[in-house]
Short mmCIF file of C-alpha atoms and ligand atoms in Angstrom, two decimals:
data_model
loop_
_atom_site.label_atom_id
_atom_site.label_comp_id
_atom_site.label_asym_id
_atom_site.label_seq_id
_atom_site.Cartn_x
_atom_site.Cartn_y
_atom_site.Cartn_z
CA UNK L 1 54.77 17.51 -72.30
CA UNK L 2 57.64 16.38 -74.28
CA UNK L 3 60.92 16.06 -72.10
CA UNK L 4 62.86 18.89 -74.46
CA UNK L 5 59.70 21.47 -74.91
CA UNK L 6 60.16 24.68 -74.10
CA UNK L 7 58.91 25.24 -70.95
CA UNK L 8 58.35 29.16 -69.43
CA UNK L 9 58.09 28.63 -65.67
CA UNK L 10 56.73 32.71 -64.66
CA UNK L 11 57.98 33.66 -61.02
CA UNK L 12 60.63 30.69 -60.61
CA UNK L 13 62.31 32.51 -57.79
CA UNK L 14 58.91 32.16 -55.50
CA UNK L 15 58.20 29.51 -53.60
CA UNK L 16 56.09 27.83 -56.10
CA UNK L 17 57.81 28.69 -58.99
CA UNK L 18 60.80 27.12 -57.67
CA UNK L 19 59.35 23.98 -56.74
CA UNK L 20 57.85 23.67 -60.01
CA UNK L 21 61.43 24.17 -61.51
CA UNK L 22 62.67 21.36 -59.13
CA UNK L 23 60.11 18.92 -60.02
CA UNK L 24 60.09 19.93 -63.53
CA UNK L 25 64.42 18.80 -63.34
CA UNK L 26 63.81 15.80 -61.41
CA UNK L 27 61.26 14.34 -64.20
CA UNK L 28 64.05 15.20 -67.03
CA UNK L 29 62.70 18.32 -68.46
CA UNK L 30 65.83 20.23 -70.28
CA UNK L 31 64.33 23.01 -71.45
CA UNK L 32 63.29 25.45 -68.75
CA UNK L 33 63.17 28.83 -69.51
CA UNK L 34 62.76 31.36 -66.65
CA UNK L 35 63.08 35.57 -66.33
CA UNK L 36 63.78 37.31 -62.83
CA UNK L 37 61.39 40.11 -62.50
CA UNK L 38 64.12 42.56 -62.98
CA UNK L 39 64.94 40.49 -66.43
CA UNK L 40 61.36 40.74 -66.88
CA UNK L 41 58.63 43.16 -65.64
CA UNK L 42 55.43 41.18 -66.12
CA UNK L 43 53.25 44.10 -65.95
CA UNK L 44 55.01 45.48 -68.87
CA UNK L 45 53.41 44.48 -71.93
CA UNK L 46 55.39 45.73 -74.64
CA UNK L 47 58.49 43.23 -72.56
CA UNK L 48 56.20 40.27 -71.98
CA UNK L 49 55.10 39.94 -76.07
CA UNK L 50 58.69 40.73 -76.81
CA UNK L 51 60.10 37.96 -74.70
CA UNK L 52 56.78 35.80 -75.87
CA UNK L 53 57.75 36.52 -79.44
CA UNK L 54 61.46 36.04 -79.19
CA UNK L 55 61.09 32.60 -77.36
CA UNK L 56 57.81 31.30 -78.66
CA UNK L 57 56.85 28.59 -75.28
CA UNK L 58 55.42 25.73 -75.96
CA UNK L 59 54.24 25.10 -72.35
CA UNK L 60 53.90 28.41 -69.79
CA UNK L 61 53.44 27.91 -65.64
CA UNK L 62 52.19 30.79 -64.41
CA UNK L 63 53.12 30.94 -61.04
CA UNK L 64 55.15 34.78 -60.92
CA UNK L 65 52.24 37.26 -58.54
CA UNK L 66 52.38 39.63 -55.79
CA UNK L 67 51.34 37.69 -52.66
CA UNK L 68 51.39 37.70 -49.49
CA UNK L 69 49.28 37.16 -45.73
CA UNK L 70 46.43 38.98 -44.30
CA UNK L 71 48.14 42.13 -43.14
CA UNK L 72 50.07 42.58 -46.87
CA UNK L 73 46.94 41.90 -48.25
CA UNK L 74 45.14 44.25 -46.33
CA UNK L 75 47.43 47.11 -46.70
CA UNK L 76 48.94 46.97 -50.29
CA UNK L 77 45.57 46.95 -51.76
CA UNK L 78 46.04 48.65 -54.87
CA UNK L 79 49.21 46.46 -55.75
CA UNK L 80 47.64 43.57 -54.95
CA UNK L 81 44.89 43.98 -57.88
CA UNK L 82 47.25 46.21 -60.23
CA UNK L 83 50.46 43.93 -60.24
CA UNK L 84 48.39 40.44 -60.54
CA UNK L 85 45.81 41.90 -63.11
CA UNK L 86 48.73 42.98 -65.45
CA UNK L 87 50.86 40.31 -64.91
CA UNK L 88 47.74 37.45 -66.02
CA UNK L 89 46.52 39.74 -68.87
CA UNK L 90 50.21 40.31 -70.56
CA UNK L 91 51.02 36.94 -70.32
CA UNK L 92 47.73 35.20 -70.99
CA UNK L 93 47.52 36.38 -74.14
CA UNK L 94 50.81 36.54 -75.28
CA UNK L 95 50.53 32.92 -75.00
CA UNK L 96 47.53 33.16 -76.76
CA UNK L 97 49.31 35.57 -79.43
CA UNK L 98 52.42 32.71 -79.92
CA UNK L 99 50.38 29.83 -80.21
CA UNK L 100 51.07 28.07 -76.72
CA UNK L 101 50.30 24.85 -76.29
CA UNK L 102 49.04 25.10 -73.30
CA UNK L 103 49.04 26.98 -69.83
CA UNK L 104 48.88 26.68 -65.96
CA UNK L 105 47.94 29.79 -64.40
CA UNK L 106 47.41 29.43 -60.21
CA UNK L 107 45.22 31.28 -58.56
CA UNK L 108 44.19 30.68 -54.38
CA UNK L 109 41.64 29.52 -52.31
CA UNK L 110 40.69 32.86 -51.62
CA UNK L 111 38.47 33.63 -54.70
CA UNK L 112 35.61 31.69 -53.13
CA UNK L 113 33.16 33.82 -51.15
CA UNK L 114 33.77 33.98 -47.56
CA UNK L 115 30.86 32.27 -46.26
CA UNK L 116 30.45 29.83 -48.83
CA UNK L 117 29.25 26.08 -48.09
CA UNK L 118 32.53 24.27 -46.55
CA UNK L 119 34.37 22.28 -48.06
CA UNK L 120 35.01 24.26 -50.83
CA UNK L 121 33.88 23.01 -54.54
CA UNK L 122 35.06 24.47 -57.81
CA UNK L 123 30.96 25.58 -58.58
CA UNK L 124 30.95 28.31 -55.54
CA UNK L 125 33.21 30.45 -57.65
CA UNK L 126 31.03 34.15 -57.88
CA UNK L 127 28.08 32.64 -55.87
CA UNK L 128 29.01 35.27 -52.71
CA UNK L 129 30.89 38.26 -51.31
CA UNK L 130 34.31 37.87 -51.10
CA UNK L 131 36.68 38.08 -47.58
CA UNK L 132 37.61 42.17 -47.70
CA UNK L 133 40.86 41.66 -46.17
CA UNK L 134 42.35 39.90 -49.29
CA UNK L 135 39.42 41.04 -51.72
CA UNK L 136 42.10 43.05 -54.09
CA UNK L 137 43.82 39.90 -54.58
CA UNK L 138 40.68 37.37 -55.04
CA UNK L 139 39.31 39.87 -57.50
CA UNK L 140 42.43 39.76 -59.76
CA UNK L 141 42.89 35.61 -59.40
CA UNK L 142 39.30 35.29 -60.43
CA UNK L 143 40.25 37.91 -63.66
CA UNK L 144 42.77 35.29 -64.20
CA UNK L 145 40.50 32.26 -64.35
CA UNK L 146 37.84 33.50 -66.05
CA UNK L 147 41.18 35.23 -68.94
CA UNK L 148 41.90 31.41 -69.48
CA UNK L 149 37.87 30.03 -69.47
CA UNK L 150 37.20 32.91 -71.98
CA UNK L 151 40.46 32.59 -74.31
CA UNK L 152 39.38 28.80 -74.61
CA UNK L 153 35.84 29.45 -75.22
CA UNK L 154 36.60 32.36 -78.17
CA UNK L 155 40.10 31.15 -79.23
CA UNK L 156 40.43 27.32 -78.34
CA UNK L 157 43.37 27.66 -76.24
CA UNK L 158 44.26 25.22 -74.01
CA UNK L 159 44.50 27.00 -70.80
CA UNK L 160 44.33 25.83 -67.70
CA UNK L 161 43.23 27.20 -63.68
CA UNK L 162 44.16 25.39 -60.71
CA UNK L 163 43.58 26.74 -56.84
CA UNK L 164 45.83 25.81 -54.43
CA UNK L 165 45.48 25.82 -51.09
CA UNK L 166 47.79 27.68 -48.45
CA UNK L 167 51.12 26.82 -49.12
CA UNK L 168 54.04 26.90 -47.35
CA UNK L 169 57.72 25.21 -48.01
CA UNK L 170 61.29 26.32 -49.41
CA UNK L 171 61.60 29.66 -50.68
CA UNK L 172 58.93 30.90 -48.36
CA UNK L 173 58.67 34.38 -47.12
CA UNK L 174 59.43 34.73 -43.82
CA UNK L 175 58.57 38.44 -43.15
CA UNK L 176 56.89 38.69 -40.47
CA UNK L 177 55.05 42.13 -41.42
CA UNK L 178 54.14 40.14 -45.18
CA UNK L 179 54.28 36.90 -45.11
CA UNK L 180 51.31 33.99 -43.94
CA UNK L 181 50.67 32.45 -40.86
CA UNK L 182 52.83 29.31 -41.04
CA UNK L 183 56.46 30.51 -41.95
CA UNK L 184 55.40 33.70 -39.37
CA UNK L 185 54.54 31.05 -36.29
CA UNK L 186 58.03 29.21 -37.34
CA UNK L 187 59.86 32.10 -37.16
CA UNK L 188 58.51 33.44 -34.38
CA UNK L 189 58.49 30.75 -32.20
CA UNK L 190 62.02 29.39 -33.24
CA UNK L 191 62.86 33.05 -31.96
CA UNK L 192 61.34 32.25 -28.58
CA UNK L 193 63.24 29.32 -28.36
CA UNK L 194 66.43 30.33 -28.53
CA UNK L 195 66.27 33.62 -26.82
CA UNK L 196 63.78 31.69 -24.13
CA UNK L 197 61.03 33.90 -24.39
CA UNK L 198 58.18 32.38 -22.15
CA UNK L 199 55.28 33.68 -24.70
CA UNK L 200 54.68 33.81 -28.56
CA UNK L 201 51.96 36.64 -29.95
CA UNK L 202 49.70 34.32 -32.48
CA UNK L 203 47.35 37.17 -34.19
CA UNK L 204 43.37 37.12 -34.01
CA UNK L 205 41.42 34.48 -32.13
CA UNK L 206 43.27 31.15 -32.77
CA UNK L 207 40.05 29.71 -33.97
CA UNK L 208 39.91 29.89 -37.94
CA UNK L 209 40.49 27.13 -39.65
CA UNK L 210 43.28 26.99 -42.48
CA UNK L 211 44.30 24.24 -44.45
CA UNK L 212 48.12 23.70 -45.21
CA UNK L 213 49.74 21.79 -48.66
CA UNK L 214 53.34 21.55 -49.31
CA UNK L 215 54.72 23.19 -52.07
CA UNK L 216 56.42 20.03 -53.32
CA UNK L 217 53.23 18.72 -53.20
CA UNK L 218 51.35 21.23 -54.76
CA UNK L 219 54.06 21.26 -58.18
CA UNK L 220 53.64 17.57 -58.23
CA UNK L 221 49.95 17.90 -58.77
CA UNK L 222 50.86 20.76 -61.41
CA UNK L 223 52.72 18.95 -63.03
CA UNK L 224 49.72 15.50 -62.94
CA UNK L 225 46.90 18.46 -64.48
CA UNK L 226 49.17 19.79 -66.95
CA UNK L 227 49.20 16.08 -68.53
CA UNK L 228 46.31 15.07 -67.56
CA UNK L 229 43.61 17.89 -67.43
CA UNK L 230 42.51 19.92 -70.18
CA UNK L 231 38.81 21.23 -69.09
CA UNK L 232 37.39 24.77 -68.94
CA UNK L 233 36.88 24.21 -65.08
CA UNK L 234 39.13 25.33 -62.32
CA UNK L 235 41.00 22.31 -60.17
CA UNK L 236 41.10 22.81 -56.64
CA UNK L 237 44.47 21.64 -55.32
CA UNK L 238 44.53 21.13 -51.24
CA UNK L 239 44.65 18.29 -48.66
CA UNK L 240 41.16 18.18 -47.86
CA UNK L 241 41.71 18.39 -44.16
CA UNK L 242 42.19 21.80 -42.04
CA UNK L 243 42.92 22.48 -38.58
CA UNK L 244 42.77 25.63 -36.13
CA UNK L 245 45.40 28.24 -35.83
CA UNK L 246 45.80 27.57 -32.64
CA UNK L 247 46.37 23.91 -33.22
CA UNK L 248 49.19 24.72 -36.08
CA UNK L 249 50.91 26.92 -33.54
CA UNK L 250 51.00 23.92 -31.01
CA UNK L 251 51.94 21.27 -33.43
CA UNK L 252 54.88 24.08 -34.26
CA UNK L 253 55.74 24.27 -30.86
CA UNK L 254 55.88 20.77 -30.64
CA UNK L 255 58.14 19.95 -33.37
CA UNK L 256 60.61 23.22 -32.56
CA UNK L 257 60.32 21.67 -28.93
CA UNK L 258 59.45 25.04 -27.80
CA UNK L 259 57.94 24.76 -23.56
CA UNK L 260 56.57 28.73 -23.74
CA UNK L 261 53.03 29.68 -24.03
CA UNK L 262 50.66 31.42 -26.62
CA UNK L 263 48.73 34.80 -26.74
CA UNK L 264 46.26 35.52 -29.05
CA UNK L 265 46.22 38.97 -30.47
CA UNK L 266 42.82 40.01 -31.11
CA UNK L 267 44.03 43.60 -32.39
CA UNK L 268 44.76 41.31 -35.60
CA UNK L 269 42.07 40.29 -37.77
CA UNK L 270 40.97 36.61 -38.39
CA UNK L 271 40.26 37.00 -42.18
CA UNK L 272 37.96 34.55 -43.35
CA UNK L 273 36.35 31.77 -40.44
CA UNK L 274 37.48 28.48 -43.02
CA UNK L 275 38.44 28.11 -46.54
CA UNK L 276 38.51 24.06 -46.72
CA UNK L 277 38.81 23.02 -50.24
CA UNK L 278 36.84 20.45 -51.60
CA UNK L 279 39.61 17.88 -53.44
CA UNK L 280 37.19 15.25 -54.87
CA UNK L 281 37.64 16.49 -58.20
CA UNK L 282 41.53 16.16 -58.08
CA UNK L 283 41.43 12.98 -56.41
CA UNK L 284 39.09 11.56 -59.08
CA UNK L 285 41.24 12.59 -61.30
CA UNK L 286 44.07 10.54 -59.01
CA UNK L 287 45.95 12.44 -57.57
CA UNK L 288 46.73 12.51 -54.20
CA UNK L 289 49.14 14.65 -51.33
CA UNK L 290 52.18 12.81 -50.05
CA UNK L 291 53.56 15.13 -47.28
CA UNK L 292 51.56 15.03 -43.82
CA UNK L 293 51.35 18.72 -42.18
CA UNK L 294 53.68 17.58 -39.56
CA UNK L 295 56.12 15.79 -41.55
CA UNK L 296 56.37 18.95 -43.90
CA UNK L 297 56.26 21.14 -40.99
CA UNK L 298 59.67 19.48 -40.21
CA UNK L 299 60.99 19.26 -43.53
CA UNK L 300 60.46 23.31 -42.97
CA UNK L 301 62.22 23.77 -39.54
CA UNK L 302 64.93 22.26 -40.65
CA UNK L 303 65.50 24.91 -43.02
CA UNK L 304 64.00 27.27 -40.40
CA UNK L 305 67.27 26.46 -37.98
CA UNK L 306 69.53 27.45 -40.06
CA UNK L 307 67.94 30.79 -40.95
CA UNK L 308 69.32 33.90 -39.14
CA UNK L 309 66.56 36.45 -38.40
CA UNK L 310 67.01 39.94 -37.16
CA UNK L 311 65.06 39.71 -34.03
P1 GDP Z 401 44.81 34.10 -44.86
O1 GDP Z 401 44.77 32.61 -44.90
O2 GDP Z 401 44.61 34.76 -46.17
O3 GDP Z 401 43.88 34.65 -43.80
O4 GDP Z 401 46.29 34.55 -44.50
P2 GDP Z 401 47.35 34.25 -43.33
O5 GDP Z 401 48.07 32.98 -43.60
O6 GDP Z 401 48.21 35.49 -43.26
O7 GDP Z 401 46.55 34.15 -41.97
C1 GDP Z 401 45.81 33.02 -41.61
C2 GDP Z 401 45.30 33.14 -40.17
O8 GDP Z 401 46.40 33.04 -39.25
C3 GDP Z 401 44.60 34.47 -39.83
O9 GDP Z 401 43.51 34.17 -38.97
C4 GDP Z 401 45.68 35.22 -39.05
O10 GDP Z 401 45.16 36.19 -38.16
C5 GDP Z 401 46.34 34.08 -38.28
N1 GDP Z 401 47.69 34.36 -37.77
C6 GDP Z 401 48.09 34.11 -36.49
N2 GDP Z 401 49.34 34.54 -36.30
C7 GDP Z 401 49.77 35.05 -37.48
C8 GDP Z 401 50.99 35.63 -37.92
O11 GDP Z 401 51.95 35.80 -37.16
N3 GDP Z 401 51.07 36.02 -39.23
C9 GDP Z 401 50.03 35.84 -40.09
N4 GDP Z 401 50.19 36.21 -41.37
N5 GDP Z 401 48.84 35.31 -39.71
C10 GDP Z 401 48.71 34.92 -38.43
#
């Protein structure tokens, strides 16, 4: 990318949107241009090829989707498929329509079917049934990678999947009722902590296995396959190493320096038993993670102690 191309970064007020934007600044890019949703509906196609037409891209990141953790998931099914499936098709092919150079769409580690072979490679994709909890979502990220295999195929264009692992970092959400496990367990037990409650409610069993990538990290390697990747194939973006929930809930408590205790909540579901992605492709490619869990993890709290939460 050419430091003064236009570049569309979709969803720049989420958490990977933004980082994208920061990294994007920090390498000299001057030509950002970005839309908040109530700028720009991206389920409303006659506003995305209007805004497509009127600032013709040359590069699009498209990082705007409803997201979210088991429980949003789970209950705002319907939104979950609706809002991502019109959000990739509108502005898929309007970059197809203007002539974009090329385009990043994300997707998760969630499209790959829940009891696949761990880790995780790029082939598994639609080999098995998908985890139920957050099937509305997987079914609308795997719309999206197979709207950018199948616009190269008929129509050449240069488009581009990635999968990222779970994320966490700035601009996180930090609902407990929506948001994913590790901004939840920071909030919750930096609650504890100050008000000294003795026990923190961690939901389901404590014993499936996540893996964890910093969003800084995660725009950096964006940023590596959108110069350096231009293959029909999805990229798998992660770590490569995962740990227990209960283990990320002690190495929480550790850093917050919280004494108290955990309780599982097995009234909660545990979604899928591991989703460990398989990185050898990205690595080949050579790029690597900088950020260890716990050194991000206090990048995080940092931020976290500033926050005032209701509870
Ligand atoms: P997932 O990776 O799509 O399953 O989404 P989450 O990040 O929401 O949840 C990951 C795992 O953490 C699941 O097993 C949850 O049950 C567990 N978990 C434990 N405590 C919490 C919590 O307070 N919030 C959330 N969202 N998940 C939690």
């Amino acid at each position: 990318m050419e430091k003064n191309a236009k570049i569309y970064v979709a969803g720049h007020r989420g958490m990977v949107g933004s980082a994208l934007v920061r990294r994007l600044n920090q390498l000299g890019y001057r030509n950002i241009i970005t839309r908040s949703s109530s700028e720009l509906d991206l389920r409303n196609q006659q506003q995305v090829f209007a805004f497509f037409e009127a600032e013709k891209p040359d590069y699009v990141f498209l990082s705007a989707a409803k997201v979210g953790g088991i429980n949003a998931n789970n209950i705002y099914r319907a939104d979950f498929l609706y809002d991502n499936l019109m959000i990739e098709s509108n502005t898929i092919h309007a970059a197809y329509v203007n002539k974009v150079k090329k385009l990043l769409f994300l997707g998760s580690s969630c499209i790959y079917p829940r009891m696949a072979p761990q880790p995780l490679k790029e082939s598994y994709l639609l080999t098995g049934t998908l985890e139920y909890t957050n099937e509305p979502y997987a079914i609308a990220k795997i719309a999206g990678i197979k709207l950018c295999e199948n616009y190269r195929l008929q129509y050449g264009c240069n488009f581009i999947s990635v999968m990222p692992t779970n994320l966490y970092g700035p601009n996180d959400n930090y609902d407990l009722a929506k948001s994913h496990v590790l901004p939840a367990l920071l909030r919750k037990i930096h609650t504890a902590k100050i008000k000294n409650i003795p026990i923190v409610e961690v939901w389901g069993s404590g014993t499936p296995l996540r893996e964890f990538l910093h969003v800084d990290d995660l725009s950096d390697a964006c940023l590596f396959l959108m110069e350096h990747y231009n293959e029909r194939e999805l990229v798998n973006i992660g770590t490569g190493t995962d740990l227990p929930i209960k283990d990320l809930a002690l190495l929480i408590m550790q850093v917050a320096k919280y004494k108290g205790e955990i309780k599982f909540d097995s009234t909660k579901p545990d979604g899928t038993p591991r989703k460990l992605m398989d990185v050898t492709k990205l690595m080949t490619l050579g790029w690597k993670p900088k950020i260890s869990l716990e050194e991000g993890i206090r990048m995080v709290y940092s931020e976290v102690e500033q926050m005032k939460f209701s509870d």
